Every structure is written in C-alpha cells, then in structure tokens.
Amino acid sequence: QVQLVESGGGLVQPGGSLRLSCEASGIIFGIYTMAWYRQAPGKQRELVATIDTNDITNLPDSVKGRFTISRDNAKNTVYLQMNSLKPEDTALYYCNAKRTSRPFRGDYWGQGTQVTVSS
C-alpha cells in the first residue's frame, strides 16, 4: 500500500519560513518524480515544485527564488523549503509521486498539510 505523509505545515507570519516534508512508503522512491502542489480555497490545484530522478528541479516563477525542493532517497522523503512566505502562499500543500513509464507506473497523492501565512 502506497502512502505519502506530509508534515511541517502551520501558521507563520509574512516573511517567515517553513519546511515541509513528505515521507513515502510502498514505492521504490528513487524512481519517482516527486512534486509539491497547493490548493487555496476556491482555486484550482497548482504545481509548486518538482524534482525528478536526476535531482533536476522545476519551480514556477511565483515561488522561484523563495522555495526550494529537495529529496533524500535514503529516507524516502521529499522536502519543500519555503522562505519569504507571503499571504498568497496560504494553501493546502500536497505531495505527489509520479512515474509514467513501466514498470511501477503510478501517480500517488498525500492528504495534504495546511500552510497559513498571516500576521
């Protein structure tokens, strides 16, 4: 059974930092592209960051320079370091593991961790 468990969310003031973690089980972690998405109330889910199996990262302009994604394959964990947080970063943050090629093709989601940026 595949599980992705996020942690590290919480309430932070504007300009503050948080580090999210997502620990995976039930998959061969190192062969999956890992990603973080977020969804704010009334908005669509949006991509925040991805890191592939070669540690190549991709982040949209809205978070580039403020957020960093990394992975530790030995710990089956992906991280999202978030700095200079803004109120518009408030959302439920989801971890995703995806592999489009066989074998072990799959697309898995965690339950999410809430990030609230407010003074």
CSV table of N, CA and C in Angstrom, one decimal:
chain,number,residue,atom,x,y,z
A,1,GLN,N,0.8,-1.2,0.0
A,1,GLN,CA,0.0,0.0,0.0
A,1,GLN,C,0.9,1.2,0.0
A,2,VAL,N,0.6,2.1,-0.9
A,2,VAL,CA,1.4,3.3,-1.1
A,2,VAL,C,0.8,4.4,-0.1
A,3,GLN,N,1.8,5.0,0.6
A,3,GLN,CA,1.4,6.2,1.5
A,3,GLN,C,2.4,7.3,1.3
A,4,LEU,N,1.8,8.5,1.2
A,4,LEU,CA,2.6,9.7,1.2
A,4,LEU,C,2.1,10.5,2.4
A,5,VAL,N,3.0,10.8,3.3
A,5,VAL,CA,2.6,11.5,4.6
A,5,VAL,C,3.3,12.9,4.7
A,6,GLU,N,2.6,13.9,4.5
A,6,GLU,CA,3.1,15.3,4.6
A,6,GLU,C,3.2,15.8,6.1
A,7,SER,N,4.1,16.6,6.4
A,7,SER,CA,4.2,17.2,7.7
A,7,SER,C,4.9,18.6,7.6
A,8,GLY,N,4.9,19.4,8.6
A,8,GLY,CA,5.6,20.6,8.6
A,8,GLY,C,4.8,21.9,8.4
A,9,GLY,N,3.5,21.7,8.1
A,9,GLY,CA,2.7,22.9,7.9
A,9,GLY,C,2.4,23.6,9.2
A,10,GLY,N,1.8,24.8,9.0
A,10,GLY,CA,1.4,25.5,10.2
A,10,GLY,C,1.2,27.0,9.9
A,11,LEU,N,1.1,27.8,11.0
A,11,LEU,CA,0.8,29.2,10.9
A,11,LEU,C,2.2,29.9,11.0
A,12,VAL,N,2.4,30.8,10.0
A,12,VAL,CA,3.7,31.6,10.0
A,12,VAL,C,3.3,33.0,9.6
A,13,GLN,N,4.1,33.9,10.1
A,13,GLN,CA,3.9,35.3,9.7
A,13,GLN,C,4.5,35.6,8.4
A,14,PRO,N,4.0,36.6,7.7
A,14,PRO,CA,4.6,37.0,6.4
A,14,PRO,C,6.1,37.3,6.5
A,15,GLY,N,6.9,36.8,5.6
A,15,GLY,CA,8.3,36.9,5.6
A,15,GLY,C,9.0,35.7,6.3
A,16,GLY,N,8.2,34.8,7.0
A,16,GLY,CA,8.8,33.7,7.7
A,16,GLY,C,9.1,32.5,6.8
A,17,SER,N,9.5,31.4,7.4
A,17,SER,CA,9.9,30.2,6.7
A,17,SER,C,9.2,29.0,7.3
A,18,LEU,N,9.0,28.0,6.4
A,18,LEU,CA,8.6,26.7,6.9
A,18,LEU,C,9.3,25.7,6.0
A,19,ARG,N,9.5,24.5,6.5
A,19,ARG,CA,10.0,23.3,5.7
A,19,ARG,C,9.0,22.2,5.8
A,20,LEU,N,8.4,21.9,4.7
A,20,LEU,CA,7.5,20.7,4.6
A,20,LEU,C,8.3,19.5,4.2
A,21,SER,N,7.8,18.4,4.8
A,21,SER,CA,8.4,17.0,4.5
A,21,SER,C,7.3,16.1,4.0
A,22,CYS,N,7.7,15.2,3.2
A,22,CYS,CA,6.7,14.2,2.7
A,22,CYS,C,7.5,12.8,2.7
A,23,GLU,N,7.1,11.9,3.5
A,23,GLU,CA,7.7,10.6,3.6
A,23,GLU,C,6.8,9.6,2.8
A,24,ALA,N,7.5,8.9,1.9
A,24,ALA,CA,6.8,7.9,1.1
A,24,ALA,C,7.0,6.5,1.6
A,25,SER,N,6.1,5.6,1.5
A,25,SER,CA,6.2,4.2,1.7
A,25,SER,C,5.4,3.4,0.7
A,26,GLY,N,5.9,2.2,0.4
A,26,GLY,CA,5.1,1.4,-0.5
A,26,GLY,C,5.5,1.6,-2.0
A,27,ILE,N,6.5,2.5,-2.2
A,27,ILE,CA,7.0,2.7,-3.6
A,27,ILE,C,8.5,2.6,-3.6
A,28,ILE,N,9.1,2.4,-4.7
A,28,ILE,CA,10.6,2.5,-4.9
A,28,ILE,C,10.8,4.0,-5.1
A,29,PHE,N,11.1,4.7,-4.0
A,29,PHE,CA,11.1,6.1,-4.0
A,29,PHE,C,12.0,6.8,-5.1
A,30,GLY,N,13.1,6.2,-5.3
A,30,GLY,CA,14.1,6.8,-6.1
A,30,GLY,C,13.8,6.9,-7.6
A,31,ILE,N,12.8,6.1,-8.0
A,31,ILE,CA,12.4,6.0,-9.5
A,31,ILE,C,11.2,6.9,-9.8
A,32,TYR,N,10.7,7.6,-8.8
A,32,TYR,CA,9.6,8.5,-9.0
A,32,TYR,C,10.0,10.0,-9.0
A,33,THR,N,9.3,10.7,-9.9
A,33,THR,CA,9.4,12.2,-9.8
A,33,THR,C,8.5,12.6,-8.7
A,34,MET,N,9.0,13.5,-7.9
A,34,MET,CA,8.3,14.0,-6.7
A,34,MET,C,7.9,15.4,-6.9
A,35,ALA,N,6.8,15.8,-6.4
A,35,ALA,CA,6.3,17.2,-6.6
A,35,ALA,C,5.5,17.6,-5.4
A,36,TRP,N,5.4,18.9,-5.3
A,36,TRP,CA,4.5,19.6,-4.4
A,36,TRP,C,3.5,20.4,-5.1
A,37,TYR,N,2.3,20.3,-4.8
A,37,TYR,CA,1.2,21.1,-5.3
A,37,TYR,C,0.5,21.8,-4.1
A,38,ARG,N,-0.2,22.9,-4.5
A,38,ARG,CA,-1.0,23.5,-3.4
A,38,ARG,C,-2.4,23.9,-4.0
A,39,GLN,N,-3.3,24.0,-3.1
A,39,GLN,CA,-4.7,24.5,-3.4
A,39,GLN,C,-5.2,25.4,-2.4
A,40,ALA,N,-5.5,26.6,-2.8
A,40,ALA,CA,-6.1,27.6,-1.9
A,40,ALA,C,-7.6,27.5,-2.0
A,41,PRO,N,-8.4,27.9,-1.0
A,41,PRO,CA,-9.8,27.9,-1.1
A,41,PRO,C,-10.4,28.6,-2.3
A,42,GLY,N,-11.2,27.9,-3.1
A,42,GLY,CA,-11.8,28.5,-4.2
A,42,GLY,C,-11.0,28.5,-5.5
A,43,LYS,N,-9.8,28.0,-5.4
A,43,LYS,CA,-8.8,28.0,-6.5
A,43,LYS,C,-8.5,26.6,-6.9
A,44,GLN,N,-8.0,26.5,-8.2
A,44,GLN,CA,-7.5,25.2,-8.6
A,44,GLN,C,-6.2,24.8,-8.0
A,45,ARG,N,-5.9,23.5,-8.0
A,45,ARG,CA,-4.7,23.0,-7.5
A,45,ARG,C,-3.6,23.4,-8.5
A,46,GLU,N,-2.5,23.9,-8.0
A,46,GLU,CA,-1.4,24.4,-8.8
A,46,GLU,C,-0.1,23.7,-8.4
A,47,LEU,N,0.8,23.6,-9.4
A,47,LEU,CA,2.1,23.0,-9.2
A,47,LEU,C,3.0,24.0,-8.5
A,48,VAL,N,3.7,23.5,-7.5
A,48,VAL,CA,4.6,24.4,-6.7
A,48,VAL,C,6.1,24.1,-7.1
A,49,ALA,N,6.4,22.8,-7.2
A,49,ALA,CA,7.8,22.4,-7.4
A,49,ALA,C,7.8,20.9,-7.8
A,50,THR,N,8.8,20.6,-8.7
A,50,THR,CA,9.0,19.2,-9.0
A,50,THR,C,10.5,18.9,-8.9
A,51,ILE,N,10.8,17.6,-8.6
A,51,ILE,CA,12.2,17.2,-8.6
A,51,ILE,C,12.2,15.8,-9.2
A,52,ASP,N,13.0,15.6,-10.3
A,52,ASP,CA,13.0,14.3,-10.9
A,52,ASP,C,14.0,13.3,-10.4
A,53,THR,N,14.1,12.2,-11.0
A,53,THR,CA,15.0,11.2,-10.5
A,53,THR,C,16.5,11.5,-10.6
A,54,ASN,N,16.8,12.6,-11.4
A,54,ASN,CA,18.2,13.1,-11.5
A,54,ASN,C,18.4,14.3,-10.7
A,55,ASP,N,17.4,14.6,-9.8
A,55,ASP,CA,17.5,15.8,-9.0
A,55,ASP,C,17.4,17.1,-9.7
A,56,ILE,N,16.8,17.1,-10.9
A,56,ILE,CA,16.6,18.3,-11.6
A,56,ILE,C,15.2,18.9,-11.1
A,57,THR,N,15.3,20.1,-10.8
A,57,THR,CA,14.1,20.8,-10.2
A,57,THR,C,13.5,21.8,-11.2
A,58,ASN,N,12.2,22.0,-10.9
A,58,ASN,CA,11.4,23.0,-11.7
A,58,ASN,C,10.4,23.6,-10.8
A,59,LEU,N,10.5,25.0,-10.8
A,59,LEU,CA,9.5,25.7,-10.0
A,59,LEU,C,9.0,26.9,-10.8
A,60,PRO,N,7.7,27.2,-10.6
A,60,PRO,CA,7.1,28.3,-11.3
A,60,PRO,C,7.7,29.7,-10.8
A,61,ASP,N,7.5,30.7,-11.6
A,61,ASP,CA,8.0,32.0,-11.3
A,61,ASP,C,7.5,32.5,-9.9
A,62,SER,N,6.2,32.1,-9.6
A,62,SER,CA,5.6,32.6,-8.4
A,62,SER,C,6.3,32.3,-7.1
A,63,VAL,N,7.1,31.2,-7.2
A,63,VAL,CA,7.8,30.7,-6.0
A,63,VAL,C,9.3,30.7,-6.2
A,64,LYS,N,9.8,30.8,-7.4
A,64,LYS,CA,11.2,30.7,-7.7
A,64,LYS,C,12.0,31.7,-6.9
A,65,GLY,N,13.1,31.3,-6.3
A,65,GLY,CA,13.9,32.2,-5.5
A,65,GLY,C,13.5,32.2,-4.1
A,66,ARG,N,12.3,31.7,-3.8
A,66,ARG,CA,11.8,31.6,-2.4
A,66,ARG,C,11.7,30.2,-1.9
A,67,PHE,N,11.3,29.3,-2.8
A,67,PHE,CA,11.1,27.9,-2.4
A,67,PHE,C,12.2,27.1,-3.0
A,68,THR,N,12.5,26.0,-2.3
A,68,THR,CA,13.5,25.0,-2.8
A,68,THR,C,12.9,23.6,-2.5
A,69,ILE,N,13.0,22.8,-3.5
A,69,ILE,CA,12.6,21.4,-3.4
A,69,ILE,C,13.9,20.5,-3.4
A,70,SER,N,13.9,19.5,-2.5
A,70,SER,CA,15.0,18.6,-2.4
A,70,SER,C,14.5,17.2,-2.1
A,71,ARG,N,15.3,16.2,-2.2
A,71,ARG,CA,14.9,14.8,-1.9
A,71,ARG,C,16.0,14.1,-1.2
A,72,ASP,N,15.7,13.2,-0.4
A,72,ASP,CA,16.6,12.3,0.3
A,72,ASP,C,16.2,10.8,0.0
A,73,ASN,N,16.7,10.2,-1.0
A,73,ASN,CA,16.3,8.9,-1.4
A,73,ASN,C,16.5,7.8,-0.3
A,74,ALA,N,17.5,8.1,0.5
A,74,ALA,CA,17.8,7.1,1.6
A,74,ALA,C,16.7,7.1,2.7
A,75,LYS,N,16.0,8.3,2.8
A,75,LYS,CA,14.9,8.5,3.8
A,75,LYS,C,13.6,8.4,3.1
A,76,ASN,N,13.5,8.2,1.8
A,76,ASN,CA,12.2,8.2,1.1
A,76,ASN,C,11.4,9.5,1.3
A,77,THR,N,12.1,10.6,1.4
A,77,THR,CA,11.5,11.8,1.8
A,77,THR,C,11.8,12.9,0.8
A,78,VAL,N,10.8,13.8,0.5
A,78,VAL,CA,11.0,15.0,-0.3
A,78,VAL,C,10.7,16.2,0.6
A,79,TYR,N,11.4,17.2,0.4
A,79,TYR,CA,11.2,18.4,1.2
A,79,TYR,C,10.9,19.6,0.4
A,80,LEU,N,10.2,20.6,1.0
A,80,LEU,CA,9.9,21.9,0.4
A,80,LEU,C,10.3,22.9,1.4
A,81,GLN,N,11.4,23.6,1.1
A,81,GLN,CA,11.8,24.7,2.0
A,81,GLN,C,11.2,26.0,1.4
A,82,MET,N,10.4,26.7,2.3
A,82,MET,CA,9.7,27.8,1.9
A,82,MET,C,10.2,29.0,2.7
A,83,ASN,N,10.7,30.0,2.0
A,83,ASN,CA,11.2,31.2,2.6
A,83,ASN,C,10.5,32.4,2.1
A,84,SER,N,10.6,33.5,2.8
A,84,SER,CA,9.9,34.8,2.4
A,84,SER,C,8.5,34.6,2.1
A,85,LEU,N,7.8,33.9,3.0
A,85,LEU,CA,6.4,33.5,2.7
A,85,LEU,C,5.5,34.7,2.7
A,86,LYS,N,4.5,34.6,1.8
A,86,LYS,CA,3.5,35.7,1.6
A,86,LYS,C,2.1,35.2,1.9
A,87,PRO,N,1.2,36.1,2.2
A,87,PRO,CA,-0.2,35.6,2.5
A,87,PRO,C,-0.8,34.8,1.3
A,88,GLU,N,-0.4,35.1,0.1
A,88,GLU,CA,-0.9,34.4,-1.0
A,88,GLU,C,-0.3,33.0,-1.2
A,89,ASP,N,0.6,32.6,-0.3
A,89,ASP,CA,1.1,31.2,-0.2
A,89,ASP,C,0.2,30.3,0.6
A,90,THR,N,-0.7,30.9,1.3
A,90,THR,CA,-1.6,30.2,2.1
A,90,THR,C,-2.4,29.2,1.3
A,91,ALA,N,-2.3,27.9,1.7
A,91,ALA,CA,-3.0,26.8,0.9
A,91,ALA,C,-2.8,25.5,1.6
A,92,LEU,N,-3.5,24.5,1.1
A,92,LEU,CA,-3.2,23.1,1.5
A,92,LEU,C,-2.2,22.6,0.5
A,93,TYR,N,-1.1,22.1,1.1
A,93,TYR,CA,0.1,21.7,0.3
A,93,TYR,C,0.1,20.1,0.2
A,94,TYR,N,0.1,19.6,-1.0
A,94,TYR,CA,0.1,18.2,-1.3
A,94,TYR,C,1.4,17.7,-1.9
A,95,CYS,N,1.7,16.5,-1.5
A,95,CYS,CA,2.9,15.8,-2.0
A,95,CYS,C,2.4,14.8,-3.1
A,96,ASN,N,3.2,14.7,-4.2
A,96,ASN,CA,2.8,13.8,-5.3
A,96,ASN,C,4.0,13.0,-5.7
A,97,ALA,N,3.8,11.7,-6.0
A,97,ALA,CA,4.8,10.8,-6.6
A,97,ALA,C,4.3,10.3,-7.9
A,98,LYS,N,5.1,10.5,-8.9
A,98,LYS,CA,4.6,10.1,-10.3
A,98,LYS,C,5.7,9.4,-11.1
A,99,ARG,N,5.2,8.4,-11.7
A,99,ARG,CA,6.1,7.6,-12.7
A,99,ARG,C,5.3,7.2,-13.9
A,100,THR,N,5.7,7.6,-15.0
A,100,THR,CA,4.8,7.4,-16.2
A,100,THR,C,5.3,6.2,-17.0
A,101,SER,N,6.5,5.7,-16.7
A,101,SER,CA,6.9,4.5,-17.5
A,101,SER,C,6.8,3.2,-16.7
A,102,ARG,N,6.7,2.1,-17.4
A,102,ARG,CA,6.7,0.8,-16.8
A,102,ARG,C,8.1,0.4,-16.5
A,103,PRO,N,8.4,-0.5,-15.5
A,103,PRO,CA,7.4,-0.9,-14.6
A,103,PRO,C,7.1,0.1,-13.4
A,104,PHE,N,6.2,-0.3,-12.6
A,104,PHE,CA,5.9,0.5,-11.4
A,104,PHE,C,5.3,1.9,-11.7
A,105,ARG,N,4.6,2.0,-12.9
A,105,ARG,CA,4.0,3.2,-13.2
A,105,ARG,C,2.9,3.6,-12.2
A,106,GLY,N,2.8,4.9,-11.8
A,106,GLY,CA,1.9,5.2,-10.8
A,106,GLY,C,1.8,6.7,-10.6
A,107,ASP,N,0.8,7.2,-9.9
A,107,ASP,CA,0.5,8.6,-9.6
A,107,ASP,C,-0.2,8.7,-8.3
A,108,TYR,N,0.5,9.1,-7.3
A,108,TYR,CA,0.1,9.0,-5.9
A,108,TYR,C,0.1,10.3,-5.2
A,109,TRP,N,-0.9,10.5,-4.3
A,109,TRP,CA,-1.1,11.8,-3.6
A,109,TRP,C,-1.1,11.6,-2.1
A,110,GLY,N,-0.6,12.6,-1.3
A,110,GLY,CA,-0.8,12.6,0.1
A,110,GLY,C,-2.1,13.3,0.5
A,111,GLN,N,-2.3,13.4,1.8
A,111,GLN,CA,-3.5,14.0,2.2
A,111,GLN,C,-3.4,15.5,2.4
A,112,GLY,N,-2.2,16.0,2.4
A,112,GLY,CA,-2.0,17.5,2.4
A,112,GLY,C,-1.7,18.0,3.8
A,113,THR,N,-1.0,19.1,3.8
A,113,THR,CA,-0.7,19.8,5.1
A,113,THR,C,-1.0,21.3,4.9
A,114,GLN,N,-1.6,21.9,5.9
A,114,GLN,CA,-2.1,23.3,5.7
A,114,GLN,C,-0.9,24.2,6.1
A,115,VAL,N,-0.8,25.2,5.2
A,115,VAL,CA,0.2,26.3,5.4
A,115,VAL,C,-0.7,27.6,5.4
A,116,THR,N,-0.6,28.3,6.5
A,116,THR,CA,-1.3,29.6,6.6
A,116,THR,C,-0.3,30.7,6.9
A,117,VAL,N,-0.3,31.7,6.1
A,117,VAL,CA,0.7,32.9,6.2
A,117,VAL,C,-0.2,34.1,6.6
A,118,SER,N,0.0,34.5,7.8
A,118,SER,CA,-0.9,35.6,8.3
A,118,SER,C,-0.2,36.3,9.5
A,119,SER,N,-0.4,37.6,9.6
A,119,SER,CA,0.1,38.3,10.8
A,119,SER,C,-1.0,38.4,11.9
